[in-house]
Amino acid sequence: MTPAQQQAMRTIRAMIDLGHPVERILNSDLIQNDLRDFVRDELQRDESFVLTPARTLVADPNRPDWLRDLDRSEWYYWPTLRQFLLVHKGWESSVLRSLDDSSDRILRQLAVPSADRFDIRGLVLGFVQSGKTANYTALIAKAADAGYRFVIVLSGLDNGLRRQTQLRLKRELVGYADNRPGTVRLPPSGRQWHEFTRDDLNGDFDARVFSHAALQAGQPPVLAVMKKHGGRMRQLLASIDHAPTALRNDVPVLVIDDEADQASVDTRGSYQIEDEPLDPDYEPPSTINGLIRELLARFRRCAYVAYTATPFANILIPHDATDPRVGNDLYPKDFIVDLPKPPGYFGAEEIFGRMDAATGAEVGGLDVIREVTDADIVALQNGEIPASLKTAVMDFILAGAARGQRGSPDAAATMLIHASQLIVVQANLRRLVSEHFSELRDEWRYQRTHGIRERLNKRWESEFRPTTRSRHLARDVSFDAIEPHIGPFFEAVQVREINSATGEVLDYEREPSLKAIAVGGNRLSRGLTLEGLTVSFFIRRSVSYDTLMQMGRWFGFRSGYEDLTRIHTTTELQGWFNDLAFVEYRLRDDIQVYENQGLTPHQVGMRIWQHPSMQVTSPLKRRFASSTTIAQSYSMALEQTFKFPLRRLADLAVQAESNRLSVRDFVARLPVVDAELSDAKGPVWRDVPADRIMDFLRSFRVDDDARNVSLSLISAYIDRLTGAGELVSWTVAVRGLQKRIRKLGAADWGLPNGPIAQISRSRLGETDSLGVIVDPEDEAIGLSTTERGRNARGLRSAEQGLLLLYPISRYSGYDIQEGGNRRPLFDNPDGPSARDLVGWAISFPRSNQPERIEAFLEGTAGWRPVE
């Protein structure tokens, strides 16, 4: 929108909010004649907006809705914030409705602040740069209106991020005494926030500003915005300890943990469960995690809400871990809320595309990714500015000029250069970029006709206009239209090195029209919002999902100039971000399924797709997680049941009887026995359809604790391949002994020729394993005589599977000599729980389909499939 259009929309939305009729406002002098059709169309678009609710998993779906009983007419902080967002920030009504709804859903999961005691732990998932701060600002406002008295916001690890959060809350919630422009008005007497922290760079918590009197009942709410810093947090704990016990018990506390996957997750402590003896090698929690848990334990009424866009580590927190000193860990036991993707947001999926989970097809992203080659990286390592970086700088100039032409010459504009976390590399890169940019600016100033104008013109026509025309034809203009804006943009741009060595910062509050090329590393990696980010040069690798996603500062709201954005990166990183979009999609898709089933965070944990080249999060944050494979390739594999619950005879008896009935039912439904293939070991059937095999596998029972095969994975593999024309015809063979041994007995499976002579398969020591049950010659069934003795699986057609059935005697191992590692199946094969066993094996041929292997990481609250 142009500035005039934005102002018109702010005006009419504010007037509608005050109750004035739409047509009366449109026909008044408040709206210019030439803008009325535009305003009417925008209002119609607002009205047709379909609200996407936040997805929510809750511990107690039947808990009374305490929020419904509140009288909101007396609220102050949320109505004030809402009006500020609508009028001063120009938020669309649809976006505001979404924020109102999602923050209500989170507040509803907190306890009534007047309750005698509560300990709430929750997690809110957003997207990188998607408005999480706006959401918890709304939550704080509503919580204060509802009666929460002490709000603590844990924000980042450095002063810059802490100050950024404090400034945001100061502008939108707390207000200033001078009622400066662009901020909420200072609340009236009796509602003014008491602040334990300040909005300057060194304004973190100081024990000298703590006043327990400010926390007494009847006083306005108190706000503290703190770094996750051991020293500062210990000062707060010490100050709280000096407050009267009754006050600590009575004050309702809300703790917001921003970027909750950073520093908050325990990376050291033992996995200790309540009511279990203390581990002799017990390790206490890591510093920040322990201090947060101490803070929560100080209060009798406390709600902890973790916010993050990369929730992988938080999901993997042990769900039942505790500590004798600081209490339970930070697992979101009470709720998990997945915020909807806001309208106009550009995330990993929108920019890089992703794979479709169902079809495997690619869902395309924006045409804004440009390659940085290996040769460019080598040049950079050699102290030279590579061609791709020169092109990226040119793109920034053109994008900035185009934004000026579109009516936003005073908007902030940023270029991100992130190549290394090393300050020495950043310093050298800043020097190279500064020199190159100065050369370009001087060339534009003094030698415009000597080549730079032609290069910029060519780049605009070949690179930018095709992308713009494909998405927003009305925005397409020639180079001549943007040329007048190039010079002013050149003059405004500064090159800054953002790290601890230089002390330079990007303070958009003080410089709202800042035009900057930011060279940096870790300080540009998380939390910090780069206003007006249009061009990124990004080559820093990270193999951790959370680290890499957080470094993608280009995610966010780019409405009006998304076609001008460019990301220069390596092909490898482009592929990784595409995969991370798939990770995000699968995680949120699971949450939707669980919400529909009414499952709680304790009943089922999230699963996180594992990448073959990356790790979900740091090893210390996932040290109690486990890996589960849900899709597997069995091409050329031999799968067999060689584990049984031999140390749990009651369970084994039930399983064995169930499987005996299953195999009897299965063979009874098979076609006529193939006399040519059948032999003394047992009957053989050809051309058995795949659905009969699947029915048998579904009915067969494998012990959950002693299993060595996954029936679900095997069934899914067969189902997938039959859809591609493979494994459609099966050979089934019963493999007993050629000659019956009286001691081993015979199994009555209802076979055409009567009971089958049982085989002996002894047990490995005191384990539940038989080692193997398959005779190598059995895999050659159905092959010609000349093919026997060779690799049977490799010779079998892809359309043909082989299922082998083994009757295993309870007397197996009766003739074993002492001294070896083998032993009989049962100490007392004639005992009431001893049973003959049914074993099977599947010999899979080579598949012509691409391998598909899917593994997921899950925490101690394990994932399980839901129908």
mmCIF file of N, CA, C and O in Angstrom, residues 554-609:
data_model
loop_
_atom_site.group_PDB
_atom_site.id
_atom_site.type_symbol
_atom_site.label_atom_id
_atom_site.label_comp_id
_atom_site.label_asym_id
_atom_site.label_seq_id
_atom_site.Cartn_x
_atom_site.Cartn_y
_atom_site.Cartn_z
ATOM 1 N N TRP A 554 15.587 -13.809 7.093
ATOM 2 C CA TRP A 554 14.774 -13.305 5.984
ATOM 3 C C TRP A 554 13.319 -13.757 6.083
ATOM 4 O O TRP A 554 12.478 -13.293 5.337
ATOM 5 N N PHE A 555 13.025 -14.666 6.997
ATOM 6 C CA PHE A 555 11.635 -15.059 7.184
ATOM 7 C C PHE A 555 10.868 -13.918 7.850
ATOM 8 O O PHE A 555 11.400 -13.211 8.691
ATOM 9 N N GLY A 556 9.617 -13.757 7.487
ATOM 10 C CA GLY A 556 8.818 -12.706 8.116
ATOM 11 C C GLY A 556 7.816 -12.105 7.152
ATOM 12 O O GLY A 556 7.380 -12.741 6.187
ATOM 13 N N PHE A 557 7.466 -10.865 7.416
ATOM 14 C CA PHE A 557 6.435 -10.169 6.632
ATOM 15 C C PHE A 557 7.112 -9.262 5.600
ATOM 16 O O PHE A 557 7.852 -8.359 5.963
ATOM 17 N N ARG A 558 6.858 -9.527 4.334
ATOM 18 C CA ARG A 558 7.482 -8.766 3.245
ATOM 19 C C ARG A 558 6.428 -8.252 2.277
ATOM 20 O O ARG A 558 6.697 -8.063 1.101
ATOM 21 N N SER A 559 5.209 -8.058 2.796
ATOM 22 C CA SER A 559 4.115 -7.635 1.934
ATOM 23 C C SER A 559 4.440 -6.316 1.262
ATOM 24 O O SER A 559 4.847 -5.354 1.908
ATOM 25 N N GLY A 560 4.256 -6.274 -0.046
ATOM 26 C CA GLY A 560 4.545 -5.076 -0.819
ATOM 27 C C GLY A 560 5.901 -5.089 -1.479
ATOM 28 O O GLY A 560 6.167 -4.301 -2.386
ATOM 29 N N TYR A 561 6.782 -5.981 -1.011
ATOM 30 C CA TYR A 561 8.101 -6.036 -1.657
ATOM 31 C C TYR A 561 8.702 -7.442 -1.644
ATOM 32 O O TYR A 561 9.914 -7.613 -1.841
ATOM 33 N N GLU A 562 7.867 -8.467 -1.453
ATOM 34 C CA GLU A 562 8.406 -9.832 -1.443
ATOM 35 C C GLU A 562 9.060 -10.197 -2.766
ATOM 36 O O GLU A 562 9.998 -10.998 -2.814
ATOM 37 N N ASP A 563 8.581 -9.596 -3.881
ATOM 38 C CA ASP A 563 9.171 -9.876 -5.184
ATOM 39 C C ASP A 563 10.547 -9.239 -5.338
ATOM 40 O O ASP A 563 11.304 -9.598 -6.247
ATOM 41 N N LEU A 564 10.883 -8.305 -4.455
ATOM 42 C CA LEU A 564 12.192 -7.639 -4.518
ATOM 43 C C LEU A 564 13.243 -8.335 -3.653
ATOM 44 O O LEU A 564 14.422 -8.001 -3.732
ATOM 45 N N THR A 565 12.820 -9.253 -2.796
ATOM 46 C CA THR A 565 13.770 -9.915 -1.907
ATOM 47 C C THR A 565 14.613 -10.920 -2.694
ATOM 48 O O THR A 565 14.161 -11.518 -3.673
ATOM 49 N N ARG A 566 15.848 -11.098 -2.251
ATOM 50 C CA ARG A 566 16.755 -12.074 -2.851
ATOM 51 C C ARG A 566 17.585 -12.733 -1.743
ATOM 52 O O ARG A 566 18.020 -12.062 -0.802
ATOM 53 N N ILE A 567 17.778 -14.038 -1.869
ATOM 54 C CA ILE A 567 18.620 -14.787 -0.939
ATOM 55 C C ILE A 567 19.704 -15.476 -1.751
ATOM 56 O O ILE A 567 19.427 -16.357 -2.567
ATOM 57 N N HIS A 568 20.925 -15.062 -1.527
ATOM 58 C CA HIS A 568 22.079 -15.665 -2.200
ATOM 59 C C HIS A 568 22.691 -16.686 -1.242
ATOM 60 O O HIS A 568 23.204 -16.322 -0.176
ATOM 61 N N THR A 569 22.629 -17.965 -1.609
ATOM 62 C CA THR A 569 23.112 -19.015 -0.718
ATOM 63 C C THR A 569 23.575 -20.201 -1.543
ATOM 64 O O THR A 569 23.441 -20.217 -2.773
ATOM 65 N N THR A 570 24.106 -21.213 -0.868
ATOM 66 C CA THR A 570 24.615 -22.388 -1.573
ATOM 67 C C THR A 570 23.471 -23.332 -1.915
ATOM 68 O O THR A 570 22.405 -23.303 -1.302
ATOM 69 N N THR A 571 23.717 -24.187 -2.884
ATOM 70 C CA THR A 571 22.713 -25.186 -3.261
ATOM 71 C C THR A 571 22.422 -26.110 -2.093
ATOM 72 O O THR A 571 21.278 -26.510 -1.867
ATOM 73 N N GLU A 572 23.452 -26.452 -1.334
ATOM 74 C CA GLU A 572 23.264 -27.325 -0.177
ATOM 75 C C GLU A 572 22.317 -26.694 0.843
ATOM 76 O O GLU A 572 21.363 -27.330 1.313
ATOM 77 N N LEU A 573 22.566 -25.430 1.180
ATOM 78 C CA LEU A 573 21.723 -24.766 2.169
ATOM 79 C C LEU A 573 20.297 -24.574 1.654
ATOM 80 O O LEU A 573 19.336 -24.675 2.416
ATOM 81 N N GLN A 574 20.171 -24.302 0.371
ATOM 82 C CA GLN A 574 18.827 -24.189 -0.195
ATOM 83 C C GLN A 574 18.063 -25.493 0.002
ATOM 84 O O GLN A 574 16.892 -25.500 0.401
ATOM 85 N N GLY A 575 18.729 -26.617 -0.260
ATOM 86 C CA GLY A 575 18.093 -27.915 -0.061
ATOM 87 C C GLY A 575 17.759 -28.176 1.393
ATOM 88 O O GLY A 575 16.700 -28.730 1.718
ATOM 89 N N TRP A 576 18.643 -27.761 2.285
ATOM 90 C CA TRP A 576 18.393 -27.974 3.718
ATOM 91 C C TRP A 576 17.189 -27.170 4.202
ATOM 92 O O TRP A 576 16.372 -27.671 4.985
ATOM 93 N N PHE A 577 17.066 -25.919 3.761
ATOM 94 C CA PHE A 577 15.912 -25.123 4.174
ATOM 95 C C PHE A 577 14.615 -25.698 3.582
ATOM 96 O O PHE A 577 13.557 -25.641 4.225
ATOM 97 N N ASN A 578 14.700 -26.243 2.403
ATOM 98 C CA ASN A 578 13.545 -26.929 1.817
ATOM 99 C C ASN A 578 13.135 -28.105 2.700
ATOM 100 O O ASN A 578 11.951 -28.317 2.985
ATOM 101 N N ASP A 579 14.120 -28.852 3.179
ATOM 102 C CA ASP A 579 13.833 -29.984 4.057
ATOM 103 C C ASP A 579 13.281 -29.525 5.404
ATOM 104 O O ASP A 579 12.407 -30.179 5.989
ATOM 105 N N LEU A 580 13.787 -28.397 5.912
ATOM 106 C CA LEU A 580 13.289 -27.886 7.192
ATOM 107 C C LEU A 580 11.834 -27.428 7.077
ATOM 108 O O LEU A 580 11.065 -27.512 8.043
ATOM 109 N N ALA A 581 11.446 -26.943 5.908
ATOM 110 C CA ALA A 581 10.038 -26.609 5.693
ATOM 111 C C ALA A 581 9.184 -27.868 5.815
ATOM 112 O O ALA A 581 8.065 -27.837 6.352
ATOM 113 N N PHE A 582 9.705 -28.980 5.334
ATOM 114 C CA PHE A 582 9.002 -30.259 5.463
ATOM 115 C C PHE A 582 8.929 -30.693 6.929
ATOM 116 O O PHE A 582 7.892 -31.188 7.398
ATOM 117 N N VAL A 583 10.017 -30.480 7.675
ATOM 118 C CA VAL A 583 10.029 -30.802 9.108
ATOM 119 C C VAL A 583 8.940 -30.016 9.835
ATOM 120 O O VAL A 583 8.169 -30.567 10.635
ATOM 121 N N GLU A 584 8.873 -28.706 9.571
ATOM 122 C CA GLU A 584 7.845 -27.854 10.188
ATOM 123 C C GLU A 584 6.445 -28.358 9.844
ATOM 124 O O GLU A 584 5.571 -28.453 10.716
ATOM 125 N N TYR A 585 6.245 -28.673 8.586
ATOM 126 C CA TYR A 585 4.921 -29.097 8.137
ATOM 127 C C TYR A 585 4.496 -30.383 8.836
ATOM 128 O O TYR A 585 3.356 -30.495 9.315
ATOM 129 N N ARG A 586 5.391 -31.373 8.917
ATOM 130 C CA ARG A 586 5.042 -32.647 9.541
ATOM 131 C C ARG A 586 4.743 -32.477 11.023
ATOM 132 O O ARG A 586 3.827 -33.088 11.566
ATOM 133 N N LEU A 587 5.525 -31.646 11.697
ATOM 134 C CA LEU A 587 5.321 -31.423 13.128
ATOM 135 C C LEU A 587 3.941 -30.823 13.389
ATOM 136 O O LEU A 587 3.183 -31.282 14.250
ATOM 137 N N ARG A 588 3.603 -29.797 12.633
ATOM 138 C CA ARG A 588 2.310 -29.146 12.838
ATOM 139 C C ARG A 588 1.152 -30.013 12.358
ATOM 140 O O ARG A 588 0.050 -29.949 12.918
ATOM 141 N N ASP A 589 1.391 -30.830 11.368
ATOM 142 C CA ASP A 589 0.363 -31.751 10.909
ATOM 143 C C ASP A 589 0.037 -32.764 12.002
ATOM 144 O O ASP A 589 -1.134 -33.107 12.228
ATOM 145 N N ASP A 590 1.048 -33.240 12.709
ATOM 146 C CA ASP A 590 0.821 -34.156 13.822
ATOM 147 C C ASP A 590 0.010 -33.486 14.929
ATOM 148 O O ASP A 590 -0.888 -34.098 15.516
ATOM 149 N N ILE A 591 0.325 -32.229 15.223
ATOM 150 C CA ILE A 591 -0.407 -31.519 16.279
ATOM 151 C C ILE A 591 -1.887 -31.441 15.930
ATOM 152 O O ILE A 591 -2.754 -31.613 16.797
ATOM 153 N N GLN A 592 -2.184 -31.188 14.659
ATOM 154 C CA GLN A 592 -3.594 -31.116 14.247
ATOM 155 C C GLN A 592 -4.291 -32.456 14.455
ATOM 156 O O GLN A 592 -5.432 -32.509 14.938
ATOM 157 N N VAL A 593 -3.599 -33.547 14.129
ATOM 158 C CA VAL A 593 -4.191 -34.878 14.321
ATOM 159 C C VAL A 593 -4.454 -35.134 15.795
ATOM 160 O O VAL A 593 -5.523 -35.599 16.196
ATOM 161 N N TYR A 594 -3.472 -34.808 16.638
ATOM 162 C CA TYR A 594 -3.624 -35.057 18.076
ATOM 163 C C TYR A 594 -4.736 -34.191 18.673
ATOM 164 O O TYR A 594 -5.470 -34.638 19.558
ATOM 165 N N GLU A 595 -4.837 -32.951 18.199
ATOM 166 C CA GLU A 595 -5.903 -32.078 18.697
ATOM 167 C C GLU A 595 -7.267 -32.675 18.347
ATOM 168 O O GLU A 595 -8.183 -32.698 19.185
ATOM 169 N N ASN A 596 -7.399 -33.160 17.129
ATOM 170 C CA ASN A 596 -8.666 -33.758 16.709
ATOM 171 C C ASN A 596 -9.024 -34.977 17.548
ATOM 172 O O ASN A 596 -10.205 -35.278 17.765
ATOM 173 N N GLN A 597 -8.009 -35.689 18.036
ATOM 174 C CA GLN A 597 -8.241 -36.876 18.848
ATOM 175 C C GLN A 597 -8.376 -36.555 20.332
ATOM 176 O O GLN A 597 -8.638 -37.445 21.140
ATOM 177 N N GLY A 598 -8.176 -35.291 20.713
ATOM 178 C CA GLY A 598 -8.296 -34.909 22.111
ATOM 179 C C GLY A 598 -7.186 -35.442 22.987
ATOM 180 O O GLY A 598 -7.369 -35.655 24.191
ATOM 181 N N LEU A 599 -5.997 -35.650 22.404
ATOM 182 C CA LEU A 599 -4.878 -36.195 23.182
ATOM 183 C C LEU A 599 -4.175 -35.091 23.966
ATOM 184 O O LEU A 599 -4.187 -33.929 23.586
ATOM 185 N N THR A 600 -3.532 -35.469 25.057
ATOM 186 C CA THR A 600 -2.845 -34.511 25.920
ATOM 187 C C THR A 600 -1.344 -34.577 25.685
ATOM 188 O O THR A 600 -0.837 -35.561 25.138
ATOM 189 N N PRO A 601 -0.590 -33.550 26.115
ATOM 190 C CA PRO A 601 0.873 -33.589 25.952
ATOM 191 C C PRO A 601 1.521 -34.776 26.642
ATOM 192 O O PRO A 601 2.583 -35.242 26.220
ATOM 193 N N HIS A 602 0.910 -35.289 27.716
ATOM 194 C CA HIS A 602 1.471 -36.447 28.405
ATOM 195 C C HIS A 602 1.120 -37.755 27.717
ATOM 196 O O HIS A 602 1.862 -38.733 27.815
ATOM 197 N N GLN A 603 0.007 -37.790 27.010
ATOM 198 C CA GLN A 603 -0.402 -39.020 26.356
ATOM 199 C C GLN A 603 0.432 -39.327 25.125
ATOM 200 O O GLN A 603 0.673 -40.484 24.795
ATOM 201 N N VAL A 604 0.838 -38.289 24.430
ATOM 202 C CA VAL A 604 1.575 -38.511 23.189
ATOM 203 C C VAL A 604 2.545 -37.364 22.967
ATOM 204 O O VAL A 604 2.209 -36.189 23.131
ATOM 205 N N GLY A 605 3.759 -37.704 22.651
ATOM 206 C CA GLY A 605 4.763 -36.685 22.372
ATOM 207 C C GLY A 605 4.849 -36.382 20.889
ATOM 208 O O GLY A 605 4.347 -37.120 20.047
ATOM 209 N N MET A 606 5.500 -35.272 20.575
ATOM 210 C CA MET A 606 5.711 -34.911 19.174
ATOM 211 C C MET A 606 6.848 -35.753 18.593
ATOM 212 O O MET A 606 7.771 -36.151 19.290
ATOM 213 N N ARG A 607 6.777 -35.988 17.313
ATOM 214 C CA ARG A 607 7.889 -36.630 16.612
ATOM 215 C C ARG A 607 8.498 -35.619 15.655
ATOM 216 O O ARG A 607 7.797 -34.777 15.096
ATOM 217 N N ILE A 608 9.798 -35.705 15.445
ATOM 218 C CA ILE A 608 10.511 -34.753 14.604
ATOM 219 C C ILE A 608 11.258 -35.540 13.533
ATOM 220 O O ILE A 608 12.086 -36.407 13.849
ATOM 221 N N TRP A 609 10.967 -35.234 12.304
ATOM 222 C CA TRP A 609 11.581 -35.957 11.188
ATOM 223 C C TRP A 609 13.095 -35.773 11.202
ATOM 224 O O TRP A 609 13.592 -34.656 11.369
#
